[in-house]
Amino acid sequence: MSKRYQLASSNQQFILRDKAMGVVTRQDTPSSGLRPIVKQHTTPSTVMKQRRASESGCRVFSEDIPSDLTVEVGSLSFCVHKFPLVSKSGWIRKLVAENDPGITRMTLSEIPGGAEAFEIIAKFCYGIPFEIGVANVAMLRCAAEYLEMSEEYGVGNLIYRTENYLIDTLMSGTLAMCVKILRTCESLLPFAEDLDIVSRCIDSAASKACKEQVARSLSQSEYSSSSSRADSNDSLPSNSTPQKRSSAEAVLTFWAEELSALRIDFFQRVLAAMRAHGLRYDCLGTAIVHYAQHSLKGLIKNQQLGPNSHDLGFKHTASSKVHNASSAVEHEQRILVETIVSLLPSERNTASAAFLFGLLRAAIYLDTTIACRLDLEKRIGMQLDQATLDDLLIPAYSYHGDTLFEVDTIRRIVINFLQQEQDPDDFEDPLSMYESAVNSSPSQSCLLKVARLVDCFLAEIAPDANLSSSKFIAIAELMPSHSRIVDDGLYRAIDIYLKAHPGINDMERKKICALMDCRKLTQEACSHAAQNERLPVQVVVQLVIVPRFLTEN
């Protein structure tokens, strides 16, 4: 009796002839292709046999001749014949030769891919149709190596076929295909590492990402060139140009999202390979942001706070948080956050200020290393002018925290911002700050933004009963006097603090009020302050004298 099989990717044929003690095979080498599929004519009786075998708990590949070997892989058993396996696998051939030829049971507990891999390998040995794809090529390559299915034991053996498919995919396949193969390697270590599957996939993914970045840069250059020509001709650019720019941005987002599915150690190695290929830091930052948003989405989302969170009793929630630092999940998240922070390029604007603040919240919540948090604080300080008030309202997750929000953290961030500012000689003339913003340097405008932000932050934390006057003063006095055009925002924060802390002594009250310059209050604020009973008498006197002095001059 004979059966005829045909490869879908070629006209070559498999011819299998049943003999007394097993199956003798003659198998021609198939042509290389990305999806080699072996097809077979399946009769209804064969389907019923396979179904009955599956229901019995033992996979049977042929019932024409009784099986003489049971292979146990995990919880599954496979009833097979020795000859098809021995003719393809050097490992099984040696095992049978070294033991009693009458061996009837074998256990493969360490085969890469487990029962799924062995079932496909058995199909290959029997000539049953199977497909090599990105979802199983790494698994089959590792399993074939484990079972020694080389050309020595059969022309066109499984190592040859999987290796050819792997090479073709990494050379001519897409980035998504490389990433998918790389993801399957996560459960195949260390076999996939020993066979250089991981390193080859990483290098291929990095190379393809760099090519797409080059295409994006060319598209942006084309857009800029088209815009310049349009401006010189006093006409609008063509409708296709913005579409090209949007397409280039979509390409960058696409491959960044593809990489976000990887495990953190693989992702780290891909980024290192991208740097070696010369990928720009802004593209690296985009990939890191997508990865963090994908892997820490639930964590960061749960830590988001609104501007009125302290009014909703957040202090009680933070202090009573169920936080087991030794749990496996939080340990993994902690390592993840620390690794992501270490991967961020050192350049400014690698990621948005909002994203960096989200990472900082997660780092504080997970109690990461001090170095990790200080690194984030320094990065945020470089971009503090881009932050919003909600960004600064970081809840104090510590059990022993004495304030609602991370006041000391924000203080260090502001110090980092002031230290990275340009030459302070730019701010020698305070009167220049009153001029039009058009004439102000970028650093001056940033200083104005941060000063307003700090005043708003002070007004938000002022109602906290646990906020000491020393901490309030420490933050307020950080900003130099020339960073505020008017002191209305600072006066508002001071008034709120004095109202929420009626028990402070006169000395502390004077120190707090000394933070503001009465000459910088607007007429409306000055009128309000002159009637404010919470202010010291000396301040009220100044508020009455200063407007008269300014009016006379």
Coordinates of C-alpha atoms in Angstrom, one line a residue:
M1 CA 0.0 0.0 0.0
S2 CA 1.4 3.5 -0.9
K3 CA 0.4 7.0 0.0
R4 CA 1.4 10.1 -2.0
Y5 CA 2.0 13.6 -0.4
Q6 CA 2.9 16.8 -2.2
L7 CA 4.6 20.0 -0.9
A8 CA 2.5 23.2 -1.4
S9 CA 5.6 25.3 -2.2
S10 CA 7.1 22.9 -4.8
N11 CA 6.3 20.1 -7.2
Q12 CA 8.4 17.7 -5.3
Q13 CA 6.7 14.7 -3.7
F14 CA 6.9 12.6 -0.6
I15 CA 6.5 8.9 -1.2
L16 CA 5.9 6.7 1.8
R17 CA 5.6 2.9 1.6
D18 CA 4.5 0.8 4.5
K19 CA 6.6 -2.3 5.2
A20 CA 6.6 -5.0 7.8
M21 CA 8.5 -3.3 10.6
G22 CA 7.7 0.4 9.9
V23 CA 7.8 3.1 7.3
V24 CA 10.6 3.6 4.8
T25 CA 10.8 7.2 3.6
R26 CA 12.3 8.9 0.5
Q27 CA 12.1 12.6 1.0
D28 CA 13.4 15.2 -1.5
T29 CA 14.6 18.5 -0.2
P30 CA 11.8 21.1 -0.7
S31 CA 12.5 24.5 -2.1
S32 CA 13.0 27.3 0.5
G33 CA 10.0 29.4 1.2
L34 CA 8.5 31.5 4.0
R35 CA 5.6 29.2 4.5
P36 CA 6.4 25.6 3.6
I37 CA 3.2 23.5 4.0
V38 CA 3.0 19.8 3.6
K39 CA -0.4 18.7 2.3
Q40 CA -1.9 15.2 2.4
H41 CA -5.1 13.7 1.2
T42 CA -7.1 13.0 4.4
T43 CA -9.9 10.4 4.3
P44 CA -12.9 10.4 6.6
S45 CA -11.6 7.2 8.2
T46 CA -8.3 8.9 9.1
V47 CA -10.2 11.8 10.7
M48 CA -12.2 9.3 12.8
K49 CA -9.1 7.5 13.9
Q50 CA -7.4 10.7 15.0
R51 CA -10.5 11.8 16.8
R52 CA -10.8 8.5 18.7
A53 CA -7.1 8.6 19.6
S54 CA -7.5 12.2 21.0
E55 CA -10.4 11.1 23.1
S56 CA -8.5 8.2 24.5
G57 CA -5.7 10.4 25.8
C58 CA -3.0 9.0 23.5
R59 CA -2.2 10.6 20.1
V60 CA -2.1 7.8 17.5
F61 CA -0.5 8.7 14.1
S62 CA -1.2 5.4 12.3
E63 CA -3.5 2.5 13.2
D64 CA -2.6 0.5 10.1
I65 CA 0.2 -1.1 12.1
P66 CA 0.2 -1.3 15.9
S67 CA 2.5 1.2 17.5
D68 CA 5.6 -0.1 19.2
L69 CA 6.6 3.0 21.2
T70 CA 4.8 5.4 23.6
V71 CA 6.4 8.8 24.0
E72 CA 5.4 10.8 27.0
V73 CA 5.7 14.5 26.8
G74 CA 4.4 16.3 29.8
S75 CA 0.8 15.2 30.4
L76 CA 0.3 13.8 26.9
S77 CA 1.3 10.5 25.4
F78 CA 2.0 9.7 21.8
C79 CA 1.6 6.2 20.3
V80 CA 4.1 6.1 17.5
H81 CA 6.4 3.7 15.6
K82 CA 10.1 3.7 16.2
F83 CA 11.3 3.6 12.6
P84 CA 9.9 7.0 11.4
L85 CA 11.4 8.7 14.5
V86 CA 14.7 6.9 14.3
S87 CA 15.1 7.7 10.6
K88 CA 14.9 11.4 11.3
S89 CA 16.2 11.9 14.9
G90 CA 19.8 11.1 15.9
W91 CA 18.9 11.6 19.6
I92 CA 16.1 9.0 19.5
R93 CA 18.3 6.6 17.4
K94 CA 21.1 6.7 20.0
L95 CA 18.6 6.3 22.8
V96 CA 17.1 3.2 21.2
A97 CA 20.5 1.8 20.3
E98 CA 21.9 2.3 23.8
N99 CA 18.9 0.6 25.5
D100 CA 17.1 -2.6 24.9
P101 CA 15.8 -2.7 21.2
G102 CA 12.5 -3.8 22.7
I103 CA 12.0 -0.5 24.5
T104 CA 8.3 0.5 24.4
R105 CA 8.1 3.7 26.5
M106 CA 10.1 6.9 26.3
T107 CA 9.9 10.2 28.2
L108 CA 10.8 13.6 26.7
S109 CA 10.5 16.0 29.6
E110 CA 13.0 18.6 28.5
I111 CA 12.2 19.0 24.8
P112 CA 11.8 22.7 23.9
G113 CA 8.2 23.4 23.1
G114 CA 6.9 20.4 25.0
A115 CA 4.0 18.3 23.6
E116 CA 3.1 20.9 20.9
A117 CA 6.6 20.7 19.4
F118 CA 6.8 16.9 19.5
E119 CA 3.4 16.5 17.9
I120 CA 4.5 18.6 14.9
I121 CA 7.8 16.7 14.7
A122 CA 5.9 13.4 14.7
K123 CA 3.8 14.7 11.9
F124 CA 6.9 15.6 10.0
C125 CA 8.3 12.1 10.5
Y126 CA 5.1 10.5 9.3
G127 CA 4.5 12.9 6.4
I128 CA 1.4 14.4 7.9
P129 CA 0.7 18.0 6.8
F130 CA 2.1 20.7 9.0
E131 CA 3.0 24.4 8.6
I132 CA 6.2 26.3 9.5
G133 CA 5.4 29.9 10.5
V134 CA 6.6 32.7 12.7
A135 CA 4.6 31.3 15.6
N136 CA 6.4 28.0 15.7
V137 CA 9.7 28.3 13.7
A138 CA 11.8 29.0 16.8
M139 CA 10.1 26.2 18.8
L140 CA 10.6 23.7 15.9
R141 CA 14.2 24.9 15.4
C142 CA 15.1 24.3 19.1
A143 CA 13.2 21.0 19.2
A144 CA 14.9 19.8 16.1
E145 CA 18.3 20.7 17.4
Y146 CA 17.4 18.9 20.7
L147 CA 16.4 15.7 18.8
E148 CA 19.4 16.0 16.4
M149 CA 17.3 16.1 13.3
S150 CA 20.2 17.1 11.0
E151 CA 21.0 16.3 7.4
E152 CA 23.1 13.4 8.7
Y153 CA 19.9 11.5 9.4
G154 CA 17.8 12.5 6.3
V155 CA 18.1 14.9 3.4
G156 CA 15.9 18.0 4.0
N157 CA 15.5 17.3 7.7
L158 CA 13.8 19.6 10.1
I159 CA 16.9 21.6 11.1
Y160 CA 17.5 22.4 7.5
R161 CA 13.9 23.5 6.9
T162 CA 13.4 25.6 10.0
E163 CA 16.8 27.2 9.6
N164 CA 16.0 28.2 6.0
Y165 CA 12.7 29.6 7.0
L166 CA 14.3 31.5 9.8
I167 CA 16.9 33.1 7.6
D168 CA 14.4 34.0 4.9
T169 CA 12.1 35.6 7.5
L170 CA 14.8 37.7 9.2
M171 CA 16.1 38.9 5.9
S172 CA 13.0 39.6 3.9
G173 CA 10.2 39.5 6.5
T174 CA 8.6 42.4 8.3
L175 CA 9.5 43.9 11.7
A176 CA 6.3 42.4 13.1
M177 CA 7.4 38.9 12.1
C178 CA 10.8 39.4 13.7
V179 CA 9.2 40.5 17.0
K180 CA 6.7 37.6 16.9
I181 CA 9.6 35.1 16.6
L182 CA 11.4 36.9 19.4
R183 CA 8.4 36.7 21.6
T184 CA 8.2 32.9 21.1
C185 CA 11.8 32.6 22.2
E186 CA 10.9 33.8 25.7
S187 CA 9.7 30.3 26.6
L188 CA 12.6 28.6 24.8
L189 CA 15.6 29.8 26.8
P190 CA 18.4 28.8 26.9
F191 CA 18.0 26.8 23.7
A192 CA 17.1 29.9 21.6
E193 CA 20.1 31.7 22.9
D194 CA 22.5 28.9 22.2
L195 CA 21.3 28.7 18.6
D196 CA 21.6 32.5 18.2
I197 CA 17.9 32.8 17.4
V198 CA 17.5 35.6 19.9
S199 CA 20.5 37.6 18.8
R200 CA 19.6 37.2 15.2
C201 CA 16.0 38.4 15.7
I202 CA 17.2 41.3 17.8
D203 CA 19.7 42.5 15.2
S204 CA 17.1 42.1 12.4
A205 CA 14.5 44.0 14.4
A206 CA 16.9 46.8 15.1
S207 CA 17.9 47.0 11.4
K208 CA 14.4 47.1 10.2
A209 CA 13.4 49.7 12.7
C210 CA 16.3 51.9 11.6
K211 CA 15.3 51.5 7.9
E212 CA 11.8 52.6 8.8
Q213 CA 13.2 55.6 10.7
V214 CA 15.2 56.6 7.6
A215 CA 12.1 56.4 5.5
R216 CA 10.3 58.5 8.1
S217 CA 13.1 61.1 8.0
L218 CA 13.0 61.2 4.2
S219 CA 9.3 61.7 4.3
Q220 CA 9.7 64.6 6.8
S221 CA 12.4 66.1 4.7
E222 CA 10.1 65.9 1.7
Y223 CA 7.4 67.6 3.7
S224 CA 9.7 70.4 4.8
S225 CA 11.0 70.9 1.3
S226 CA 7.4 71.0 -0.1
S227 CA 6.4 73.5 2.6
S228 CA 9.3 75.8 1.8
R229 CA 8.5 75.8 -1.8
A230 CA 4.9 76.5 -1.1
D231 CA 5.8 79.4 1.2
S232 CA 8.1 80.9 -1.4
N233 CA 5.3 80.6 -4.0
D234 CA 2.8 82.1 -1.6
S235 CA 0.6 79.0 -2.0
L236 CA -0.4 76.1 0.2
P237 CA 1.3 72.8 0.0
S238 CA -0.3 69.9 -1.9
N239 CA -2.8 67.8 -0.1
S240 CA -0.6 64.7 -0.3
T241 CA 2.2 66.2 1.7
P242 CA 0.5 66.2 5.1
Q243 CA -0.7 62.7 4.4
K244 CA 2.9 61.6 3.9
R245 CA 3.9 63.2 7.2
S246 CA 1.1 61.5 9.0
S247 CA 2.1 58.2 7.3
A248 CA 5.7 58.6 8.5
E249 CA 4.5 59.3 12.1
A250 CA 2.2 56.2 11.9
V251 CA 5.2 54.1 10.8
L252 CA 7.2 55.2 13.9
T253 CA 4.2 54.5 16.2
F254 CA 3.6 51.1 14.6
W255 CA 7.1 49.7 15.1
A256 CA 7.2 51.2 18.6
E257 CA 4.0 49.4 19.5
E258 CA 5.4 46.2 18.0
L259 CA 8.4 46.3 20.3
S260 CA 6.2 47.0 23.3
A261 CA 5.1 43.4 23.3
L262 CA 8.6 42.1 24.2
R263 CA 9.9 41.1 27.5
I264 CA 11.9 43.8 29.2
D265 CA 15.3 42.2 28.8
F266 CA 14.7 41.5 25.1
F267 CA 13.4 45.1 24.7
Q268 CA 16.6 46.4 26.4
R269 CA 18.8 44.4 24.0
V270 CA 16.8 45.6 21.0
L271 CA 17.3 49.3 22.1
A272 CA 21.0 48.6 22.5
A273 CA 21.2 47.2 19.0
M274 CA 19.2 50.3 17.7
R275 CA 21.7 52.6 19.3
A276 CA 24.5 50.7 17.6
H277 CA 22.7 51.1 14.3
G278 CA 22.5 54.9 14.8
L279 CA 18.8 55.3 15.6
R280 CA 18.0 58.8 16.7
Y281 CA 17.4 59.4 20.4
D282 CA 13.8 60.8 19.8
C283 CA 12.9 57.6 18.1
L284 CA 14.3 55.6 21.0
G285 CA 12.3 57.8 23.4
T286 CA 9.1 57.1 21.5
A287 CA 9.8 53.3 21.7
I288 CA 10.4 53.5 25.4
V289 CA 7.3 55.6 26.1
H290 CA 5.1 53.1 24.2
Y291 CA 6.7 50.2 26.1
A292 CA 6.2 51.8 29.4
Q293 CA 2.6 52.8 28.6
H294 CA 1.9 49.2 27.5
S295 CA 3.6 47.4 30.4
L296 CA 2.7 49.8 33.2
K297 CA -0.7 50.9 32.0
G298 CA -2.7 49.6 34.9
L299 CA -0.2 50.7 37.5
I300 CA 0.1 54.3 36.2
K301 CA -3.6 54.6 35.6
N302 CA -4.4 53.7 39.2
Q303 CA -2.0 56.4 40.5
Q304 CA -3.6 59.2 38.5
L305 CA -4.9 62.0 40.8
G306 CA -7.2 64.9 40.1
P307 CA -6.5 68.5 41.4
N308 CA -9.0 68.0 44.2
S309 CA -7.8 64.6 45.4
H310 CA -6.9 65.9 48.8
D311 CA -10.5 67.0 49.3
L312 CA -11.7 63.4 48.7
G313 CA -9.8 62.0 51.7
F314 CA -6.8 60.7 49.7
K315 CA -4.6 60.9 52.8
H316 CA -6.5 58.1 54.4
T317 CA -6.4 56.1 51.2
A318 CA -2.7 56.5 50.8
S319 CA -1.8 55.6 54.3
S320 CA -4.0 52.6 54.4
K321 CA -2.9 51.3 51.0
V322 CA -2.3 47.5 50.8
H323 CA 1.3 47.6 49.8
N324 CA 3.4 44.4 50.1
A325 CA 6.9 45.4 48.9
S326 CA 8.0 41.8 48.9
S327 CA 5.3 40.5 46.6
A328 CA 6.5 39.0 43.3
V329 CA 4.3 41.2 41.2
E330 CA 5.5 44.4 42.7
H331 CA 9.0 43.3 42.6
E332 CA 8.7 42.6 38.9
Q333 CA 7.1 46.0 38.4
R334 CA 9.8 47.7 40.4
I335 CA 12.5 46.1 38.2
L336 CA 10.6 47.2 35.2
V337 CA 10.4 50.8 36.2
E338 CA 14.0 51.0 37.1
T339 CA 15.0 49.4 33.8
I340 CA 12.8 51.8 31.8
V341 CA 14.3 54.8 33.6
S342 CA 17.9 53.5 32.9
L343 CA 17.0 53.2 29.2
L344 CA 15.9 56.8 28.7
P345 CA 18.3 58.8 26.6
S346 CA 20.0 61.6 28.4
E347 CA 18.8 64.3 25.9
R348 CA 16.1 66.8 26.9
N349 CA 12.6 66.2 25.5
T350 CA 13.2 62.5 25.0
A351 CA 9.8 62.0 26.7
S352 CA 7.1 64.4 27.8
A353 CA 7.0 65.9 31.2
A354 CA 3.6 64.2 31.9
F355 CA 5.1 60.8 31.1
L356 CA 8.1 61.4 33.3
F357 CA 5.9 62.4 36.2
G358 CA 3.8 59.3 35.7
L359 CA 7.0 57.2 35.9
L360 CA 8.0 59.1 39.1
R361 CA 4.6 58.3 40.7
A362 CA 5.1 54.7 39.9
A363 CA 8.7 54.7 41.2
I364 CA 7.6 56.3 44.5
Y365 CA 4.6 53.9 44.8
L366 CA 6.8 50.8 44.2
D367 CA 9.6 52.1 46.4
T368 CA 12.3 51.9 43.7
T369 CA 16.0 52.7 44.4
I370 CA 16.9 56.3 45.4
A371 CA 19.1 56.5 42.3
C372 CA 16.1 55.8 40.1
R373 CA 14.0 58.4 41.7
L374 CA 16.8 61.0 41.7
D375 CA 17.4 60.3 38.0
L376 CA 13.7 61.0 37.2
E377 CA 13.7 64.1 39.3
K378 CA 16.7 65.4 37.4
R379 CA 15.0 64.6 34.0
I380 CA 11.8 66.3 35.1
G381 CA 13.8 69.4 36.3
M382 CA 15.1 69.8 32.7
Q383 CA 11.5 70.0 31.4
L384 CA 9.6 71.5 34.4
D385 CA 8.3 74.4 32.3
Q386 CA 6.3 71.8 30.4
A387 CA 4.5 70.4 33.5
T388 CA 1.0 71.1 34.7
L389 CA -0.3 71.5 38.3
D390 CA -1.8 68.0 38.2
D391 CA 1.7 66.7 37.4
L392 CA 3.1 68.2 40.5
L393 CA 0.5 66.8 42.9
I394 CA 2.2 63.5 43.6
P395 CA 0.6 61.8 46.6
A396 CA 2.7 60.7 49.5
Y397 CA 2.5 56.9 49.5
S398 CA 4.7 56.4 52.4
Y399 CA 3.2 55.0 55.6
H400 CA 5.1 57.6 57.6
G401 CA 4.5 60.6 55.3
D402 CA 3.6 63.8 57.1
T403 CA 2.0 65.6 54.2
L404 CA -0.6 64.8 51.6
F405 CA 1.8 65.3 48.7
E406 CA 5.5 64.7 48.0
V407 CA 6.6 68.2 49.0
D408 CA 10.3 67.3 49.3
T409 CA 10.3 65.7 45.9
I410 CA 8.9 68.8 44.2
R411 CA 11.4 70.9 46.0
R412 CA 14.3 68.9 44.6
I413 CA 12.8 69.0 41.1
V414 CA 12.6 72.8 41.3
I415 CA 16.2 73.0 42.4
N416 CA 17.2 70.8 39.5
F417 CA 15.3 73.2 37.1
L418 CA 17.1 76.2 38.6
Q419 CA 20.5 74.5 38.4
Q420 CA 20.2 73.6 34.7
E421 CA 19.2 77.1 33.7
Q422 CA 21.6 79.1 31.6
D423 CA 23.9 81.9 32.8
P424 CA 22.2 83.7 35.6
D425 CA 23.5 87.0 34.2
D426 CA 20.6 86.7 31.8
F427 CA 18.4 87.7 34.8
E428 CA 20.5 90.6 36.1
D429 CA 18.0 93.3 35.2
P430 CA 14.6 92.6 37.0
L431 CA 13.0 95.3 34.9
S432 CA 13.5 93.3 31.8
M433 CA 11.0 90.8 33.0
Y434 CA 8.3 93.4 32.7
E435 CA 8.9 93.8 29.0
S436 CA 7.0 92.0 26.3
A437 CA 7.4 88.2 26.2
V438 CA 8.6 88.6 22.6
N439 CA 11.8 90.2 23.9
S440 CA 12.4 87.6 26.6
S441 CA 14.9 84.8 26.1
P442 CA 13.6 81.2 26.2
S443 CA 15.1 80.6 29.7
Q444 CA 13.3 83.7 31.0
S445 CA 10.0 82.5 29.7
C446 CA 10.6 79.1 31.2
L447 CA 11.4 80.8 34.6
L448 CA 8.1 82.7 34.5
K449 CA 6.1 79.6 33.8
V450 CA 7.8 77.6 36.6
A451 CA 7.3 80.5 39.0
R452 CA 3.5 80.6 38.3
L453 CA 3.5 76.8 38.6
V454 CA 5.2 76.8 42.0
D455 CA 2.7 79.4 43.2
C456 CA -0.2 77.3 42.1
F457 CA 1.4 74.3 43.8
L458 CA 1.8 76.2 47.0
A459 CA -1.9 77.2 46.9
E460 CA -2.9 73.5 46.5
I461 CA -0.8 72.1 49.3
A462 CA -1.4 75.1 51.7
P463 CA -4.6 73.6 53.3
D464 CA -2.7 70.5 54.4
A465 CA -2.8 70.6 58.2
N466 CA 0.5 68.6 58.4
L467 CA 2.4 71.0 56.1
S468 CA 4.9 72.9 58.3
S469 CA 5.8 76.5 57.7
S470 CA 9.4 75.6 57.1
K471 CA 8.5 73.4 54.2
F472 CA 6.1 76.0 52.8
I473 CA 8.8 78.7 53.0
A474 CA 11.5 76.3 51.6
I475 CA 9.6 75.9 48.4
A476 CA 8.3 79.5 48.1
E477 CA 11.7 81.1 48.5
L478 CA 13.4 78.8 45.8
M479 CA 12.2 81.1 43.0
P480 CA 14.3 84.3 42.6
S481 CA 12.5 87.5 42.9
H482 CA 12.8 88.4 39.2
S483 CA 10.9 85.2 38.3
R484 CA 7.6 86.8 39.4
I485 CA 6.2 89.7 37.5
V486 CA 3.4 90.0 40.1
D487 CA 3.1 88.3 43.5
D488 CA -0.6 87.8 43.4
G489 CA -0.3 84.0 43.1
L490 CA 2.2 83.9 46.0
Y491 CA -0.1 86.1 48.1
R492 CA -3.1 83.8 47.4
A493 CA -1.0 80.8 48.6
I494 CA 0.1 82.6 51.7
D495 CA -3.5 83.6 52.5
I496 CA -4.7 80.1 52.2
Y497 CA -1.9 78.8 54.4
L498 CA -2.6 81.3 57.1
K499 CA -6.3 80.5 57.1
A500 CA -5.6 76.8 57.3
H501 CA -3.1 77.2 60.1
P502 CA -4.4 79.7 62.6
G503 CA -2.2 78.3 65.4
I504 CA 1.1 79.4 64.0
N505 CA 3.0 82.0 66.1
D506 CA 3.7 85.6 65.0
M507 CA 7.3 84.9 64.1
E508 CA 6.3 82.2 61.6
R509 CA 3.6 84.5 60.3
K510 CA 6.1 87.3 59.6
K511 CA 8.5 84.9 57.9
I512 CA 5.8 83.6 55.6
C513 CA 4.5 87.1 54.7
A514 CA 8.1 88.3 54.1
L515 CA 8.1 86.0 51.0
M516 CA 6.0 88.3 49.0
D517 CA 6.9 91.8 47.7
C518 CA 4.1 94.2 48.5
R519 CA 5.2 96.4 45.6
K520 CA 4.4 93.6 43.1
L521 CA 0.8 93.1 44.2
T522 CA -1.9 94.4 41.8
Q523 CA -4.4 96.9 43.0
E524 CA -7.0 94.3 43.5
A525 CA -4.7 92.0 45.5
C526 CA -3.4 95.0 47.5
S527 CA -7.0 96.1 48.4
H528 CA -7.8 92.6 49.6
A529 CA -4.6 92.3 51.6
A530 CA -5.1 95.7 53.3
Q531 CA -8.3 94.3 54.9
N532 CA -6.9 90.8 55.6
E533 CA -6.9 90.3 59.4
R534 CA -4.6 87.3 59.1
L535 CA -1.7 89.4 58.0
P536 CA 0.7 91.0 60.5
V537 CA 0.3 94.7 61.2
Q538 CA 3.6 95.6 59.6
V539 CA 2.5 94.0 56.3
V540 CA -0.8 95.9 56.4
V541 CA 1.1 99.2 57.0
Q542 CA 3.3 98.5 54.0
L543 CA 0.2 97.8 51.9
V544 CA -1.2 101.2 52.8
I545 CA 2.1 103.1 52.3
V546 CA 3.3 101.5 49.1
P547 CA 0.3 102.5 46.9
R548 CA 0.6 106.1 48.0
F549 CA 4.3 106.1 47.3
L550 CA 3.8 104.7 43.9
T551 CA 1.0 107.2 43.2
E552 CA 3.1 110.2 44.2
N553 CA 6.0 109.0 42.0

